[in-house]
Amino acid sequence: DIQMTQSPASLSASLGETVSIECLASEDIYNNLAWYQQKPGKSPQLLIYYASSLQDGVPSRFSGSGSGTQYSLKINSLESEDAATYFCLQDSEYPFTFGSGTKLEIK
Amino acid sequence: EVQLVESGGGLVQPGRSLKLSCAASGFTFSNYYMAWVRQAPKKGLEWVATISTSGSRTYYPDSVKGRFTISRDNAKSSLYLQMNSLKSEDTATYYCARQPGLDYWGQGVMVTVSS
């Protein structure tokens, strides 16, 4: 099974700042990497698919990059509504595996 | 508008069975692989099962293989998850989601396995 190591586990940043979240796969996942945002009591929402493609309706301050085994999600110009937990997912092969999550707090 | 609505959750004793349903609308259900994903309380996400468009292919992680069965009825635009021999560690919110990319998710349904 492919292991997804996500970092950091938590993050605190101020309004307007830029933050990055990383996911490291245990083997090459060929850009088959998605990022999700989840707010308390809500279901996850897709932000980025295929490593860098922005899902319809997602603000352009969210961006994804990476290749091979290393991927990152960047959020520019943080807004209060970005406070949430973020997860990565590899859907390169079964079993699909998620990162452990990053809880983002807005100061 | 794509909608996925889960139902069938509840409290069940260890070793018993439960069947979840997911009603899909707003897209051509038969054209998409579908999946179940779960989230234990205050924990991360775990993929549970995937089914192909026709239902001929199914995929599971080792944690549920042999106990859970995913199925679908394309005529009813419905997805199912039959869960047998339930364990306390199966306690979670269960989501149905559309593939590829798990781009749409339902609101989730809670399953509690406890005596």
Short mmCIF file of C-alpha atoms in Angstrom, two decimals:
data_model
loop_
_atom_site.label_atom_id
_atom_site.label_comp_id
_atom_site.label_asym_id
_atom_site.label_seq_id
_atom_site.Cartn_x
_atom_site.Cartn_y
_atom_site.Cartn_z
CA ASP A 1 0.00 0.00 0.00
CA ILE A 2 1.12 3.57 -0.70
CA GLN A 3 1.69 5.58 2.48
CA MET A 4 0.94 9.30 2.47
CA THR A 5 2.91 11.40 4.96
CA GLN A 6 1.34 14.81 5.44
CA SER A 7 2.95 17.77 7.21
CA PRO A 8 2.59 19.78 9.29
CA ALA A 9 -0.12 18.32 11.51
CA SER A 10 -1.23 21.81 12.48
CA LEU A 11 -0.53 25.31 11.33
CA SER A 12 -1.36 28.78 12.58
CA ALA A 13 -1.16 31.80 10.29
CA SER A 14 -2.50 35.33 10.04
CA LEU A 15 -4.98 36.80 7.62
CA GLY A 16 -3.32 37.63 4.31
CA GLU A 17 -0.37 35.28 4.80
CA THR A 18 0.62 32.40 2.54
CA VAL A 19 0.90 28.82 3.81
CA SER A 20 1.97 25.50 2.34
CA ILE A 21 1.05 21.94 3.23
CA GLU A 22 3.08 18.97 2.05
CA CYS A 23 2.30 15.36 1.22
CA LEU A 24 4.98 12.77 0.61
CA ALA A 25 4.04 9.48 -1.04
CA SER A 26 5.97 6.28 -0.33
CA GLU A 27 6.26 5.71 -4.08
CA ASP A 28 5.61 7.54 -7.33
CA ILE A 29 1.90 8.36 -7.69
CA TYR A 30 2.20 10.02 -11.10
CA ASN A 31 0.36 13.21 -10.10
CA ASN A 32 -2.70 11.23 -8.95
CA LEU A 33 -3.03 13.45 -5.91
CA ALA A 34 -6.02 15.42 -4.68
CA TRP A 35 -6.46 17.97 -1.90
CA TYR A 36 -9.59 18.41 0.21
CA GLN A 37 -10.81 20.95 2.72
CA GLN A 38 -13.02 19.85 5.60
CA LYS A 39 -14.75 22.13 8.08
CA PRO A 40 -16.15 20.83 11.40
CA GLY A 41 -19.32 18.84 10.94
CA LYS A 42 -19.12 19.02 7.14
CA SER A 43 -18.08 16.62 4.43
CA PRO A 44 -14.76 17.11 2.62
CA GLN A 45 -14.72 19.43 -0.39
CA LEU A 46 -12.39 18.83 -3.34
CA LEU A 47 -9.97 21.70 -3.95
CA ILE A 48 -7.32 20.32 -6.30
CA TYR A 49 -7.17 17.20 -8.46
CA TYR A 50 -4.39 15.64 -10.51
CA ALA A 51 -1.90 17.50 -8.34
CA SER A 52 -2.46 20.98 -9.77
CA SER A 53 -5.91 21.26 -11.40
CA LEU A 54 -8.27 23.62 -9.60
CA GLN A 55 -11.77 22.23 -9.02
CA ASP A 56 -14.58 24.40 -10.39
CA GLY A 57 -15.70 27.05 -7.94
CA VAL A 58 -12.57 26.91 -5.79
CA PRO A 59 -10.87 30.29 -5.26
CA SER A 60 -7.68 30.85 -7.23
CA ARG A 61 -5.73 31.53 -4.03
CA PHE A 62 -5.56 27.73 -3.71
CA SER A 63 -2.92 26.01 -5.83
CA GLY A 64 -1.28 22.62 -6.00
CA SER A 65 2.08 21.49 -7.27
CA GLY A 66 4.45 18.57 -7.24
CA SER A 67 5.34 15.38 -9.03
CA GLY A 68 6.63 11.92 -8.33
CA THR A 69 6.39 11.46 -4.59
CA GLN A 70 6.30 15.08 -3.36
CA TYR A 71 3.25 17.34 -3.51
CA SER A 72 2.14 20.56 -1.91
CA LEU A 73 -0.92 22.73 -1.47
CA LYS A 74 -0.41 26.47 -1.24
CA ILE A 75 -2.98 28.93 0.03
CA ASN A 76 -2.27 32.58 -0.78
CA SER A 77 -3.76 35.60 0.98
CA LEU A 78 -5.39 33.63 3.79
CA GLU A 79 -8.97 34.47 4.61
CA SER A 80 -10.89 33.61 7.79
CA GLU A 81 -13.00 31.07 5.88
CA ASP A 82 -9.86 29.04 5.14
CA ALA A 83 -9.78 27.78 8.74
CA ALA A 84 -10.29 24.04 8.27
CA THR A 85 -8.54 20.69 8.11
CA TYR A 86 -6.86 19.80 4.83
CA PHE A 87 -6.25 16.27 3.55
CA CYS A 88 -4.39 14.85 0.60
CA LEU A 89 -5.46 11.67 -1.21
CA GLN A 90 -3.57 9.42 -3.59
CA ASP A 91 -5.85 7.75 -6.12
CA SER A 92 -3.07 6.31 -8.22
CA GLU A 93 -3.77 2.76 -7.12
CA TYR A 94 -5.99 0.80 -4.77
CA PRO A 95 -6.16 0.97 -1.84
CA PHE A 96 -6.58 4.73 -2.02
CA THR A 97 -4.86 6.37 0.94
CA PHE A 98 -5.26 9.72 2.63
CA GLY A 99 -2.78 11.89 4.44
CA SER A 100 -3.38 12.32 8.17
CA GLY A 101 -4.58 15.90 7.82
CA THR A 102 -3.40 19.44 8.58
CA LYS A 103 -5.46 21.65 10.85
CA LEU A 104 -5.15 25.29 9.79
CA GLU A 105 -5.92 27.99 12.33
CA ILE A 106 -6.28 31.61 11.31
CA LYS A 107 -4.87 34.00 13.90
CA GLU B 1 -26.75 19.95 -9.18
CA VAL B 2 -24.98 16.80 -8.03
CA GLN B 3 -26.48 15.41 -4.84
CA LEU B 4 -25.54 12.35 -2.80
CA VAL B 5 -27.71 11.47 0.18
CA GLU B 6 -26.73 8.66 2.53
CA SER B 7 -29.11 6.77 4.80
CA GLY B 8 -29.26 3.66 6.93
CA GLY B 9 -26.87 4.50 9.73
CA GLY B 10 -27.47 3.91 13.41
CA LEU B 11 -26.43 2.01 16.51
CA VAL B 12 -25.63 -1.67 16.03
CA GLN B 13 -24.11 -4.33 18.27
CA PRO B 14 -20.71 -5.86 17.51
CA GLY B 15 -20.98 -8.82 15.17
CA ARG B 16 -24.23 -7.64 13.63
CA SER B 17 -24.92 -6.24 10.16
CA LEU B 18 -26.04 -2.95 8.67
CA LYS B 19 -26.71 -1.75 5.14
CA LEU B 20 -26.09 1.82 4.04
CA SER B 21 -27.67 3.43 1.01
CA CYS B 22 -26.72 6.45 -1.06
CA ALA B 23 -29.22 8.11 -3.40
CA ALA B 24 -27.60 9.98 -6.26
CA SER B 25 -29.08 12.72 -8.44
CA GLY B 26 -27.98 15.51 -10.76
CA PHE B 27 -25.68 13.38 -12.91
CA THR B 28 -25.73 10.19 -14.98
CA PHE B 29 -25.03 7.74 -12.16
CA SER B 30 -24.29 4.78 -14.40
CA ASN B 31 -21.32 6.59 -15.97
CA TYR B 32 -19.32 6.91 -12.77
CA TYR B 33 -17.35 4.71 -10.44
CA MET B 34 -18.55 5.29 -6.88
CA ALA B 35 -16.90 4.95 -3.49
CA TRP B 36 -17.48 4.84 0.24
CA VAL B 37 -15.15 6.67 2.60
CA ARG B 38 -15.35 6.73 6.39
CA GLN B 39 -14.12 8.94 9.19
CA ALA B 40 -13.92 7.75 12.77
CA PRO B 41 -14.76 10.40 15.40
CA LYS B 42 -12.07 13.08 15.52
CA LYS B 43 -9.91 11.03 13.12
CA GLY B 44 -8.78 11.11 9.52
CA LEU B 45 -10.36 9.75 6.37
CA GLU B 46 -10.24 6.12 5.28
CA TRP B 47 -11.30 4.83 1.86
CA VAL B 48 -13.59 1.83 2.31
CA ALA B 49 -14.74 0.60 -1.09
CA THR B 50 -15.09 1.39 -4.79
CA ILE B 51 -17.35 -0.08 -7.45
CA SER B 52 -17.09 0.15 -11.22
CA THR B 53 -19.81 1.58 -13.44
CA SER B 54 -21.43 -1.79 -14.15
CA GLY B 55 -20.73 -3.22 -10.72
CA SER B 56 -18.54 -5.96 -12.11
CA ARG B 57 -15.42 -4.73 -10.32
CA THR B 58 -15.09 -3.90 -6.66
CA TYR B 59 -12.15 -2.85 -4.52
CA TYR B 60 -11.62 -2.86 -0.75
CA PRO B 61 -8.82 -2.23 1.75
CA ASP B 62 -7.76 -5.16 3.91
CA SER B 63 -9.49 -3.62 6.93
CA VAL B 64 -12.97 -4.40 5.52
CA LYS B 65 -12.32 -7.04 2.84
CA GLY B 66 -14.55 -10.06 3.38
CA ARG B 67 -16.88 -8.16 5.72
CA PHE B 68 -18.14 -5.25 3.60
CA THR B 69 -19.79 -5.46 0.17
CA ILE B 70 -20.35 -2.49 -2.11
CA SER B 71 -23.09 -2.70 -4.73
CA ARG B 72 -25.15 -0.45 -6.94
CA ASP B 73 -28.47 -0.27 -8.76
CA ASN B 74 -28.04 1.95 -11.80
CA ALA B 75 -31.77 1.91 -12.55
CA LYS B 76 -32.37 3.50 -9.15
CA SER B 77 -29.22 5.67 -9.13
CA SER B 78 -28.35 4.12 -5.81
CA LEU B 79 -25.20 2.90 -4.11
CA TYR B 80 -25.09 0.49 -1.20
CA LEU B 81 -22.69 -0.76 1.44
CA GLN B 82 -23.51 -4.01 3.20
CA MET B 83 -21.51 -4.22 6.41
CA ASN B 84 -21.29 -7.57 8.18
CA SER B 85 -19.47 -8.75 11.31
CA LEU B 86 -19.22 -5.18 12.51
CA LYS B 87 -16.52 -4.23 14.98
CA SER B 88 -16.18 -1.28 17.35
CA GLU B 89 -13.45 0.09 15.08
CA ASP B 90 -16.01 0.41 12.28
CA THR B 91 -17.65 3.24 14.23
CA ALA B 92 -17.47 6.24 11.93
CA THR B 93 -19.30 8.64 9.68
CA TYR B 94 -19.67 6.99 6.29
CA TYR B 95 -19.68 9.09 3.13
CA CYS B 96 -20.49 8.10 -0.40
CA ALA B 97 -18.47 9.91 -3.04
CA ARG B 98 -18.21 10.07 -6.79
CA GLN B 99 -15.06 9.05 -8.64
CA PRO B 100 -12.77 9.96 -10.22
CA GLY B 101 -11.20 12.27 -7.73
CA LEU B 102 -13.93 11.89 -5.10
CA ASP B 103 -15.23 15.16 -6.46
CA TYR B 104 -18.63 15.10 -4.78
CA TRP B 105 -19.47 13.76 -1.32
CA GLY B 106 -22.68 13.16 0.56
CA GLN B 107 -23.37 14.67 3.96
CA GLY B 108 -22.44 11.43 5.68
CA VAL B 109 -24.25 8.97 7.92
CA MET B 110 -23.13 7.90 11.39
CA VAL B 111 -22.59 4.24 12.26
CA THR B 112 -21.97 3.35 15.88
CA VAL B 113 -20.92 -0.18 16.77
CA SER B 114 -21.37 -0.76 20.47
CA SER B 115 -23.00 -3.16 22.88
#
